Every structure is written in structure tokens, then in C-alpha cells.
Amino acid sequence: MHPNSDFMHRCELVDLTRVAQGCFRLKLYAPALTGAEPGQFVHLRAGSSTDPLLRRPFSIHYVDQKAGEIWLLIRVVGPATSALSRLRPGAELDLLGPLGNTFPAREEAAAAMLVAGGIGLAPLYFLARRRLEAGLAFDLLLGGAEGSSLPGDAFFDCAGLKPMLATEDGSRGFKGTVVDLLKQRLESGEKPSRIHACGPVPMLARVVDLGKIYAVPVHISLESLMACAVGACLGCVFPFKINGMLEYRRVCRDGPVFNGEEAHFNFV
Amino acid sequence: MSDSCLSATIAGITMANPLVAASGCYGYGFDYRHCIDPACWGAIVVKGTTLHPRLGNPPPRLVETPSGLLNAIGLQNPGIAYFLKYIRVRLPELGCPVLVNIAGETLDEYRRLAALLNGVDEVAGLEVNISCPNVKKGGISFGCDPALVYELVCRVREAYRGPLIVKLSLEAGNIVSVAEAATRAGADALSLINTIKGMVIDVQKRRPVLGNSTGGLSGPALRPLAVRAVWEVSQAVSVPVIGMGGIMQAEDALQFILAGSAAVAIGTANFVNPAVPKEICDGLKRYLADNGFTHYRELIGLARPGS
């Protein structure tokens, strides 16, 4: 840990495993970060050169308190994530965190629905395991373009999770998008207490629409390129409509979890 | 080396060291407190403040470029009234001098902002932003014309008695003429350079990446241009220059000081390494000790011929 700082850490990479096509799970030894809650993120430096220059934000994928570890789930999309995917155990990573707010932790009798699109699984896996550990009911819905882009069954089995999968090519689970699957579940009369969603913005917009139709509150976890990640630079904002007025809110500091009804998707 | 080897006085503002947190990168000084004590700065320049609240530009507002960052925030801020009512009173908690960066859409807005901040004890001075590349009115449109800069700085000078710094852009092809105009009009110091307007195109969408289409380039990619600008301006004017542009480490800060900067400002590097002010101070002290200097001011402009 960095001297005189609660938020700056140097952590050892304990394990790096490929869990799906282009998708890696990193386990970091970071006892100082094990107080993190589902929804929070870390701001990670992918190297020591100036290219890539900025840190990259990643949702905390799980906290293993016993092992003193935090886990990250990373999809390779560019040079920074590619460099991270090539690290070897023992490597030291420079990160800030835990940052951001959390999914609302209210205990609900009725089941919550956790709806993940692709790498949007990262924070919802953490939330799902926390609910499982607390004995709270939930369903985890996970969608991807094809079966190989999603982690295999063993990835979920060893955590005691039973996700409902949706793939657009129909190679695993429901044939269609995760939004189509959610719609089918809601149409069939299921009434979750709330929906927690994370994934691409167009997907989140459709989940929020369904939530409005079926009167289920939706919480969304947003992704954004960030510079500071502490609320200073105003670079990561997303549009919201609050009392009819457009407002830009910081994904890093005001979020990343927001009330979906307030998000101004039409503006994007 | 003791801390006193870095003490600085810029535009009459006494600073513990010559490092300044650059406007727009440090909010109002409070956001990084969990990472580092804001008192480690020589001074902090807060987010560009306007007469009326500003929503800012539509996202995306950031895109990374090779060793650089394009931003198009668009001066999102709650306005001067909010600043004076809610933020001003908290500034002493930061433990270092705080300057307010002001940006207007008209000459009169700059004058009114300066008048509202005149005599405000918690504010150590003003940085007049005539170089923002991300707003349609004001900003850089004022900063390129020496006659207009003279007029603008005269009006701010009449309205504000405290330390006055003018922030310049390299977009003005004649940065030295603009610097001379600002100085003639009564600027106590100059800060340079602001970001330079750039663009990135998304070839899949066949559209500019940024919501504002263009943005201001910062980071190491900008550094050689900024060092050159400091070199030229600091030889042409007698007021101190606060140099900035891609400073990531002590060696970069030294380049600016040797080129003629009396102080240096740090922006983008904070995003990468929040401990950067402390690390640069330590690095400057080491350089002084290793090279037989007793105070950093002995280094200012030392790279110039004949120094």
C-alpha cells in the first residue's frame, strides 16, 4: 500500500485465468481492498509508460475476504487490456480504489433479477455471490453474442451460481439477447422486486424500458472511459433527466450505479 | 535538502513549492484528498468558473491519444454564485493558496467575475482563462488577438486588485505578442500552455469520437510544444511564467524551469499518478542536491544562451 494513502495500492497478481474468449479473471492480493462492496470499482494502471497513458476502470468482480483477494474480470478490447491479459502471477499492479457507489443493499423478500450483458457480468457476479451468501433470492441472467464469449459452466458451478444464459446464435441457453430473455420472464408473470443491470448502453436502455412497463425499479451500472475516477475532471459523465432537466452526472463519483429511470438514454 | 529550497513567490503569492495543480484537472481541490494531502501543492487552481452555471458538453468527453488525452468538458461548473456561497468557505481546509480560473463569454462577463472575486480572502488570485478550446463563445476566441487580450486584461485588472495570472494558448500563432499584451495590461504572471485543439475519428462509426467533435490535447504529447512556448515567452516578458504541458515527473518539470518557468503546473499526470506533486518535489530536491544548487530559483531559465 502506498504510504499515507487509503486509496492508492500496489497489489500482487496472484492468478490470471482465461475464462472465455477474450475474457480474463485476475485475482489480486489486496487485503486493504476487501471491504469493497458490489458495484464499486478500481482504477488500474496497465503499465508504466505513457502509452497507454490513463488508468482503466474495472468493476470489482469479487472479494475473497479469507484469501485477502479482490478479483477483476477483464475483456480484451485494446492495448491496455491486452497488456493486462499477458501479465504473469507475481506481477505488481498499481491501482486506486475502492471507488464509486454500490448496488443498493436493501434486503427484499421477492427475488431480484440480475441482468448482465457480456462483460457486464463483472459486478453482477459479485452481487449474486453476496446475495447467495446472505440467503437472498435472485436470478442471474447473462447474455452474449455466442456461447464461447461467456464463461463455461464450471466458472459458475464452483460459486454455486446457476445463471440463465442467452446467446444470440443459440449455442448456449435461450436463443436471443438477454433483454429478450428478461422480457419473456416478465411477460410470463414473474415479478422481481428490482432489476440490477450492467452491460452495453443500448441494452441498459431496453432493460429500463421493460422495468417501466412492468413497474420494476431498475438499477444500472454504467461504464465510461475515465481520467481521474475521483470526481475531479468531469470527463466520464452520462446524461440524466432530473425533474425534467438535463444533468450530466459523474459515472465515477455519483455512480457507477444509478437509478435507471433517471438515465437520459435518448440523449446519447 | 530542506523544504525551503523549493519555496516560491509567484505574482505575490507565497507558495511552499513551485508546483501548481492545473485548472480543470483537480476540481475544487477536494476530490483527491483520499489519495494525497492537497497541502503538498504550492497552489491549486480550481475548475474554470463562469458567471452562470454551465452544463458542459455532451459525452463522450474524453478520448486517449498516443501519450496524450483529448478532453472536451466544456467548462461544466455550478457558476460563480454557487462557488462563492458553498465552495469558498471550504477552501482554507486545503492548506495551500487557491486560485480561481475565470472564463467569460464576453469581456463584461470577465469583468463581472473579477469584481465578484475581488477582496475574497479565501482566494489567493485569479487565473484568467482566455484559452479554453472547448467553448463556442469566449475562451480561445479571445486569446488569439493581442488587442482584444489587452482590452480584456485591462478590464479584469480594474476590477480585481489581487494577483492576476493570464492563461495563454499556443493556438495564438503569436503567443509572444499575446503575452506582451497581457503583461502591458497588468498581468502579474502568465500561465502556458492550455490544451491545443485536436480530433479523433471513429472509423467504424465514421464520426468524431468526442461529443463536441474537437477537444483539447494534454499530456506528454504536448510537452515539447509547451517547453518551446515557455522558452519564447519567458524571454519576452518580465513577469513570471507558470509552465505546463505534459509534466509527468521531476525531469519534465526541470525542462520547464530551465526553459524559463518560475513555477510549473501539473494536470493530466494527476490522473495517472495522484502522488505526482510529492514525487516531483522529491525529485527536484534530489536534482538540486546532486548538482550543487541551493534553491530551485537558480535553475530558472538556465538553459538559455549566456546563462
XYZ file of C-alpha atoms in Angstrom:
575
model
C 0.000 0.000 0.000
C 1.144 3.488 -0.823
C 2.269 5.429 2.250
C -0.198 7.966 3.679
C -2.966 6.898 1.389
C -6.212 4.992 1.812
C -6.836 4.664 -1.890
C -3.500 4.060 -3.606
C -2.340 0.482 -3.600
C 0.290 -1.755 -5.085
C -1.019 -5.291 -5.290
C 0.442 -8.576 -6.377
C -1.270 -10.519 -9.147
C -1.936 -13.948 -7.669
C -3.716 -15.620 -10.545
C -4.748 -14.844 -14.104
C -7.116 -17.247 -15.852
C -8.749 -17.091 -19.264
C -12.430 -17.737 -18.546
C -13.948 -17.144 -22.007
C -12.899 -15.937 -25.437
C -11.026 -12.659 -24.871
C -12.068 -12.611 -21.211
C -9.724 -12.970 -18.231
C -10.116 -13.191 -14.472
C -7.411 -11.555 -12.362
C -7.002 -12.305 -8.672
C -5.054 -9.669 -6.754
C -3.740 -9.959 -3.226
C -5.194 -6.779 -1.736
C -6.271 -7.161 1.898
C -6.790 -3.381 2.167
C -9.497 -3.572 -0.501
C -11.554 -6.448 0.849
C -14.077 -4.059 2.388
C -15.288 -3.241 -1.136
C -18.963 -3.780 -1.938
C -20.667 -4.897 -5.169
C -20.814 -2.035 -7.667
C -17.512 -0.441 -6.684
C -14.512 -0.319 -8.985
C -10.759 0.129 -9.084
C -8.720 2.381 -11.380
C -5.842 0.320 -12.666
C -2.619 1.307 -14.374
C -1.785 -1.079 -17.199
C 1.940 -0.309 -17.390
C 4.487 2.319 -16.538
C 4.915 4.006 -19.930
C 2.900 6.982 -21.224
C 1.163 4.887 -23.884
C -1.388 3.802 -22.830
C -1.436 6.903 -20.669
C -4.542 6.763 -18.495
C -5.582 4.224 -15.908
C -8.527 1.977 -16.765
C -11.557 1.492 -14.504
C -12.667 -2.087 -13.723
C -15.589 -3.255 -11.629
C -14.667 -5.346 -8.648
C -15.713 -8.836 -9.700
C -15.490 -10.486 -6.287
C -13.901 -10.055 -2.867
C -12.496 -13.181 -1.289
C -12.127 -11.977 2.279
C -10.494 -15.168 3.561
C -7.771 -15.081 0.929
C -7.402 -11.281 1.111
C -8.085 -11.088 -2.620
C -10.053 -8.912 -4.985
C -10.947 -10.290 -8.397
C -11.361 -8.443 -11.682
C -12.977 -9.676 -14.875
C -11.416 -8.127 -17.951
C -12.409 -8.262 -21.610
C -9.566 -7.521 -24.018
C -10.605 -4.523 -26.129
C -7.400 -2.533 -26.669
C -3.717 -2.190 -25.829
C -4.234 -1.667 -22.075
C -6.461 -4.697 -21.516
C -4.264 -6.716 -23.870
C -1.203 -5.872 -21.754
C -3.087 -6.855 -18.598
C -4.080 -10.185 -20.112
C -0.399 -11.031 -20.707
C 0.711 -10.451 -17.098
C 2.139 -13.316 -15.083
C 1.393 -14.103 -11.438
C 3.786 -12.174 -9.225
C 3.394 -9.003 -11.259
C 2.720 -5.867 -9.215
C -0.277 -3.747 -10.160
C -0.831 -0.100 -9.291
C -4.449 0.676 -8.513
C -6.734 3.238 -6.890
C -9.786 2.092 -5.013
C -12.257 1.055 -3.948
C -14.079 3.836 -5.804
C -17.699 4.638 -6.603
C -21.017 3.725 -5.044
C -22.635 0.324 -4.577
C -25.747 -1.507 -5.664
C -28.484 -0.727 -3.141
C -28.213 -3.418 -0.479
C -31.823 -3.488 0.715
C -32.993 -6.922 1.616
C -36.013 -7.899 -0.410
C -38.372 -10.819 0.053
C -39.119 -11.121 -3.648
C -36.279 -12.173 -5.903
C -34.087 -9.544 -7.525
C -33.176 -10.045 -11.145
C -29.551 -9.516 -12.109
C -29.268 -8.873 -15.848
C -25.773 -8.937 -17.356
C -24.708 -8.310 -20.937
C -21.247 -9.661 -21.780
C -18.548 -8.217 -19.527
C -21.388 -6.565 -17.560
C -21.199 -9.841 -15.639
C -18.201 -8.470 -13.697
C -20.035 -6.541 -10.918
C -23.225 -8.632 -11.019
C -21.306 -11.829 -10.264
C -20.118 -10.125 -7.058
C -23.649 -9.018 -6.217
C -25.000 -12.508 -6.963
C -22.488 -14.181 -4.660
C -23.168 -11.692 -1.882
C -26.902 -12.359 -2.170
C -26.233 -16.084 -2.182
C -24.073 -15.770 0.951
C -26.823 -13.719 2.640
C -29.561 -16.147 1.632
C -31.358 -13.562 -0.505
C -33.267 -14.793 -3.554
C -32.190 -13.729 -7.017
C -31.973 -14.804 -10.633
C -28.883 -14.135 -12.710
C -29.488 -13.628 -16.436
C -26.438 -13.453 -18.676
C -26.320 -12.769 -22.395
C -23.638 -12.795 -25.079
C -23.304 -12.923 -28.844
C -22.128 -16.538 -28.807
C -21.535 -19.282 -26.258
C -17.754 -19.017 -26.409
C -17.875 -15.368 -25.332
C -19.349 -16.392 -21.970
C -17.584 -18.255 -19.153
C -18.184 -22.005 -19.059
C -20.456 -23.837 -16.616
C -17.630 -24.665 -14.190
C -16.997 -20.933 -13.676
C -20.475 -20.601 -12.162
C -20.838 -24.075 -10.614
C -17.910 -23.628 -8.223
C -19.531 -20.422 -6.928
C -22.912 -22.112 -6.542
C -24.440 -19.867 -9.207
C -26.944 -21.045 -11.797
C -27.219 -18.300 -14.408
C -29.822 -18.348 -17.157
C -27.890 -17.876 -20.361
C -28.978 -16.205 -23.573
C -26.909 -16.310 -26.738
C -27.762 -14.612 -29.995
C -26.565 -17.628 -32.014
C -28.462 -20.004 -29.735
C -25.348 -22.066 -28.998
C -25.985 -21.933 -25.238
C -29.245 -21.407 -23.356
C -32.033 -19.187 -24.646
C -31.707 -18.099 -28.302
C -31.804 -14.314 -28.364
C -30.496 -11.402 -26.363
C -30.559 -11.199 -22.591
C -33.195 -8.464 -22.976
C -35.382 -10.900 -24.961
C -34.943 -13.404 -22.126
C -35.816 -10.806 -19.489
C -38.890 -9.776 -21.488
C -40.062 -13.394 -21.696
C -39.672 -13.812 -17.938
C -41.583 -10.635 -17.163
C -44.301 -11.464 -19.701
C -44.766 -14.851 -18.074
C -45.811 -13.065 -14.893
C -42.619 -13.021 -12.836
C -42.459 -10.010 -10.570
C -38.928 -9.329 -9.299
C -38.507 -6.778 -6.517
C -35.960 -4.945 -8.619
C -33.621 -5.368 -11.544
C -29.880 -4.742 -11.391
C -28.372 -4.440 -14.862
C -24.902 -3.985 -16.306
C -23.919 -4.133 -19.960
C -23.792 -2.042 -23.137
C -25.805 1.207 -23.054
C -28.391 0.133 -25.702
C -29.067 -2.991 -23.627
C -29.465 -0.936 -20.440
C -31.900 1.385 -22.222
C -34.093 -1.595 -23.182
C -33.925 -3.072 -19.669
C -35.027 0.266 -18.194
C -37.928 0.393 -20.694
C -39.040 -3.078 -19.603
C -38.750 -2.038 -15.968
C -41.086 0.888 -16.628
C -43.624 -1.308 -18.440
C -43.667 -3.935 -15.680
C -43.267 -1.447 -12.809
C -39.990 -2.902 -11.558
C -37.305 -0.469 -10.359
C -34.067 -0.833 -12.347
C -30.567 -0.018 -11.167
C -27.939 0.269 -13.854
C -24.164 0.120 -13.534
C -22.565 2.308 -16.214
C -19.211 2.013 -17.911
C -17.233 5.038 -19.099
C -13.720 5.985 -20.046
C -12.349 7.840 -17.038
C -9.408 10.145 -16.456
C -9.325 10.901 -12.711
C -12.008 8.439 -11.415
C -12.330 10.515 -8.223
C -14.804 13.159 -9.389
C -12.387 15.948 -10.301
C -12.214 16.052 -14.106
C -15.870 15.640 -15.167
C -14.740 13.517 -18.112
C -16.859 10.401 -17.531
C -20.319 11.960 -17.291
C -23.599 10.431 -18.509
C -26.800 12.399 -19.214
C -29.688 12.178 -16.748
C -33.081 13.823 -16.676
C -33.851 15.056 -13.173
C -37.238 16.783 -12.727
C -37.335 17.333 -16.477
C -33.902 18.961 -16.551
C -30.859 17.575 -18.357
C -27.969 16.986 -15.961
C -24.560 15.386 -16.502
C -23.553 13.120 -13.633
C -20.131 11.641 -12.993
C -20.049 7.887 -13.513
C -17.009 7.667 -11.208
C -18.264 9.623 -8.234
C -22.062 9.882 -8.491
C -22.155 6.264 -9.781
C -21.328 3.890 -11.335
C -24.713 2.583 -10.092
C -27.680 4.811 -10.949
C -31.452 4.761 -10.863
C -32.190 3.600 -14.419
C -35.366 5.651 -14.730
C -33.383 8.875 -14.458
C -30.877 7.982 -17.203
C -31.483 10.028 -20.341
C -30.786 7.326 -22.927
C -32.486 9.168 -25.790
C -29.868 11.855 -25.476
C -26.925 9.518 -26.078
C 17.775 19.231 1.193
C 15.303 21.136 3.298
C 11.876 22.059 2.018
C 12.865 25.726 1.841
C 14.924 25.053 -1.304
C 11.630 24.937 -3.207
C 9.879 27.990 -1.721
C 8.401 30.259 -4.357
C 6.681 33.614 -4.718
C 4.663 33.969 -7.896
C 2.658 37.118 -8.588
C 2.989 37.960 -4.895
C 1.590 34.587 -3.806
C 3.822 32.770 -1.333
C 3.989 29.060 -2.136
C 5.717 26.181 -0.355
C 6.943 24.904 -3.710
C 6.597 25.848 -7.390
C 4.050 23.118 -8.204
C 0.548 24.183 -9.160
C -2.455 21.895 -9.699
C -3.722 22.832 -13.154
C -7.262 24.097 -13.576
C -9.823 21.541 -14.710
C -7.814 18.571 -13.509
C -8.269 18.992 -9.776
C -11.892 20.024 -9.288
C -12.033 22.379 -6.308
C -9.098 20.630 -4.659
C -11.068 18.186 -2.502
C -11.505 15.145 -4.743
C -8.008 13.716 -4.316
C -7.885 14.028 -0.533
C -8.127 10.270 0.000
C -5.005 9.839 -2.127
C -2.843 12.780 -1.147
C -2.843 15.844 1.117
C -3.738 18.893 -1.053
C -1.369 20.946 1.110
C 1.529 19.321 -0.743
C 0.861 21.708 -3.644
C 2.406 25.145 -3.960
C -1.040 26.271 -5.122
C -4.233 24.842 -6.586
C -6.126 26.434 -9.472
C -9.759 25.376 -9.288
C -12.050 24.405 -12.147
C -12.883 27.107 -14.701
C -15.702 29.156 -13.218
C -18.262 31.103 -15.209
C -20.836 33.770 -14.374
C -23.732 31.361 -14.885
C -23.838 27.597 -14.255
C -22.738 25.575 -17.281
C -23.968 22.092 -18.227
C -20.838 21.301 -20.233
C -20.505 19.322 -23.450
C -22.329 16.087 -24.329
C -20.347 12.865 -23.773
C -18.077 11.272 -24.773
C -15.847 13.959 -23.338
C -12.565 12.053 -23.292
C -10.509 10.060 -25.726
C -6.982 8.845 -25.259
C -4.367 9.535 -27.941
C -0.724 8.412 -28.201
C 0.824 9.672 -24.939
C -1.983 12.183 -24.708
C -5.573 12.880 -23.812
C -8.204 14.848 -25.703
C -10.876 16.355 -23.488
C -13.972 18.360 -24.266
C -15.549 19.013 -20.878
C -16.953 22.380 -21.947
C -16.466 24.220 -18.643
C -19.144 22.319 -16.715
C -19.386 24.196 -13.424
C -22.048 25.408 -10.989
C -21.323 29.106 -11.576
C -19.734 31.875 -9.510
C -22.694 32.384 -7.146
C -22.571 28.735 -6.055
C -18.798 28.928 -5.737
C -18.975 31.996 -3.500
C -21.779 30.611 -1.364
C -20.738 26.991 -0.861
C -17.171 26.307 -2.012
C -15.312 29.460 -0.976
C -15.721 28.823 2.752
C -14.205 25.343 2.485
C -11.043 26.398 0.625
C -8.918 27.046 3.757
C -9.203 23.288 4.533
C -6.932 22.623 1.547
C -3.916 24.120 3.296
C -2.390 25.871 0.280
C -3.171 29.006 -1.765
C -6.135 28.578 -4.112
C -6.606 30.495 -7.349
C -9.835 30.689 -9.310
C -9.785 30.207 -13.052
C -12.396 32.515 -14.610
C -13.928 32.180 -18.060
C -16.435 34.528 -19.671
C -18.405 34.652 -22.881
C -17.987 38.426 -23.162
C -15.485 40.997 -21.914
C -18.084 42.198 -19.451
C -18.536 38.699 -18.009
C -14.796 38.524 -17.275
C -15.015 41.936 -15.583
C -18.032 40.919 -13.502
C -16.391 37.654 -12.422
C -13.269 39.564 -11.382
C -15.347 42.099 -9.451
C -17.224 39.339 -7.613
C -13.944 37.732 -6.557
C -12.222 40.984 -5.614
C -11.436 41.028 -1.896
C -12.475 37.408 -1.323
C -9.976 36.362 1.347
C -10.087 32.632 0.618
C -8.970 33.211 -2.978
C -5.261 33.949 -3.445
C -5.582 35.168 -7.021
C -7.209 34.801 -10.411
C -6.215 32.881 -13.489
C -7.929 34.424 -16.489
C -8.809 31.706 -18.989
C -8.595 33.159 -22.481
C -7.542 29.865 -23.973
C -10.237 27.195 -23.470
C -10.608 25.325 -26.785
C -13.928 23.677 -25.851
C -16.449 26.505 -25.659
C -18.135 28.275 -28.546
C -18.067 31.757 -27.061
C -15.172 33.242 -25.148
C -12.184 31.029 -24.342
C -9.725 30.761 -27.189
C -11.675 33.196 -29.378
C -10.378 35.932 -27.043
C -6.914 34.551 -26.639
C -5.550 34.900 -30.162
C -5.872 38.649 -30.704
C -3.331 40.759 -28.774
C -5.525 43.890 -28.944
C -8.515 42.015 -27.536
C -6.360 40.387 -24.849
C -5.093 43.815 -23.827
C -8.651 45.158 -23.565
C -9.846 42.095 -21.619
C -6.988 42.028 -19.135
C -7.311 45.817 -18.583
C -10.957 45.356 -17.591
C -10.178 42.454 -15.253
C -7.252 44.415 -13.788
C -9.513 47.379 -12.991
C -11.977 45.107 -11.225
C -9.535 42.922 -9.300
C -6.760 44.143 -7.022
C -5.151 40.789 -6.155
C -2.654 38.627 -8.047
C -3.683 38.243 -11.678
C -2.462 35.440 -13.903
C -3.428 35.135 -17.566
C -3.535 31.657 -19.142
C -2.391 31.567 -22.744
C -2.794 29.185 -25.631
C -0.351 28.159 -28.294
C -3.246 28.347 -30.779
C -2.431 32.026 -30.896
C 0.242 31.782 -33.576
C 1.723 34.889 -31.971
C 1.870 33.746 -28.358
C 4.671 36.223 -27.602
C 2.557 39.182 -28.820
C -0.384 37.946 -26.742
C 1.892 37.520 -23.719
C 3.236 41.053 -24.121
C -0.291 42.440 -24.448
C -1.430 40.662 -21.266
C 1.608 41.930 -19.386
C 1.142 45.531 -20.584
C -2.454 45.337 -19.384
C -1.305 44.447 -15.885
C -0.993 40.653 -15.627
C 1.244 39.696 -12.691
C 2.144 36.321 -14.208
C 1.348 34.190 -17.241
C 0.454 30.515 -17.352
C 1.022 28.491 -20.503
C 0.080 26.497 -22.335
C -3.577 25.499 -22.307
C -4.559 22.396 -24.299
C -4.415 22.516 -28.096
C -7.484 21.677 -30.159
C -7.424 18.230 -31.744
C -9.699 15.480 -33.041
C -10.010 11.705 -33.211
C -12.313 9.971 -35.727
C -14.032 6.646 -35.039
C -13.517 4.876 -38.362
C -16.260 2.297 -37.687
C -18.904 4.937 -36.969
C -17.253 7.369 -39.405
C -17.818 10.189 -36.920
C -15.626 12.150 -34.490
C -15.295 10.270 -31.185
C -15.969 13.261 -28.942
C -19.482 14.567 -28.408
C -18.090 18.035 -29.105
C -16.190 16.713 -32.184
C -12.995 18.500 -31.104
C -11.195 18.534 -27.773
C -8.098 19.919 -26.110
C -4.922 17.827 -26.209
C -2.977 17.415 -22.972
C -0.336 15.034 -21.695
C 3.243 14.195 -22.675
C 2.445 14.506 -26.404
C 2.106 18.256 -25.832
C 5.291 18.742 -23.814
C 7.862 19.828 -26.433
C 5.465 22.470 -27.777
C 4.894 23.784 -24.265
C 8.598 23.907 -23.391
C 9.236 25.874 -26.570
C 6.403 28.290 -25.730
C 7.814 28.893 -22.239
C 11.269 29.419 -23.744
C 9.984 32.131 -26.081
C 7.549 33.885 -23.766
C 9.772 33.958 -20.688
C 12.466 35.796 -22.651
C 9.999 38.375 -23.944
C 8.239 39.355 -20.710
C 9.434 40.353 -17.259
C 6.628 38.692 -15.265
C 6.955 35.078 -14.031
C 5.773 32.269 -16.274
C 3.958 29.197 -14.947
C 4.786 26.470 -17.462
C 2.625 23.448 -18.129
C 2.047 20.740 -20.689
C 2.571 17.044 -20.115
C 4.705 17.224 -16.969
C 4.750 13.676 -15.567
C 7.924 13.627 -13.460
C 10.670 15.802 -11.979
C 12.781 15.703 -15.137
C 9.890 17.171 -17.140
C 9.359 19.925 -14.566
C 13.083 20.690 -14.745
C 12.847 21.165 -18.516
C 10.213 23.863 -17.999
C 12.161 25.556 -15.213
C 15.379 25.539 -17.217
C 13.436 26.979 -20.177
C 12.328 29.896 -18.007
C 9.333 28.808 -15.895
C 9.214 30.240 -12.398
C 6.606 27.611 -11.488
C 5.073 24.593 -13.183
C 1.505 23.347 -13.340
C 0.501 19.703 -13.431
C -2.756 18.420 -14.845
C -3.049 15.151 -16.704
C -0.316 13.470 -14.638
C -2.623 13.550 -11.604
C -4.952 11.151 -13.395
C -2.128 8.668 -13.835
C -0.400 9.183 -10.503
C -2.120 11.149 -7.734
C 1.173 11.209 -5.803
C 2.844 13.185 -8.595
C 3.264 16.522 -6.732
C 5.075 14.821 -3.876
C 7.251 12.764 -6.221
C 8.199 15.804 -8.300
C 9.105 17.814 -5.189
C 11.326 14.965 -4.023
C 12.889 14.708 -7.490
C 13.579 18.454 -7.665
C 15.274 18.354 -4.267
C 17.442 15.430 -5.363
C 18.439 17.265 -8.550
C 19.397 20.376 -6.576
C 21.492 18.347 -4.146
C 23.151 16.232 -6.837
C 24.090 19.263 -8.925
C 25.230 21.650 -6.209
C 22.336 24.131 -6.242
C 20.828 25.510 -3.054
C 17.467 26.769 -4.377
C 15.396 25.880 -7.414
C 15.209 29.538 -8.465
C 18.865 29.298 -9.501
C 17.662 27.000 -12.307
C 15.038 29.307 -13.823
C 15.968 29.982 -17.456
C 19.382 28.404 -17.042
C 19.148 26.650 -20.409
C 19.134 29.984 -22.238
C 22.229 31.020 -24.154
C 24.520 33.144 -22.000
C 23.020 31.926 -18.720
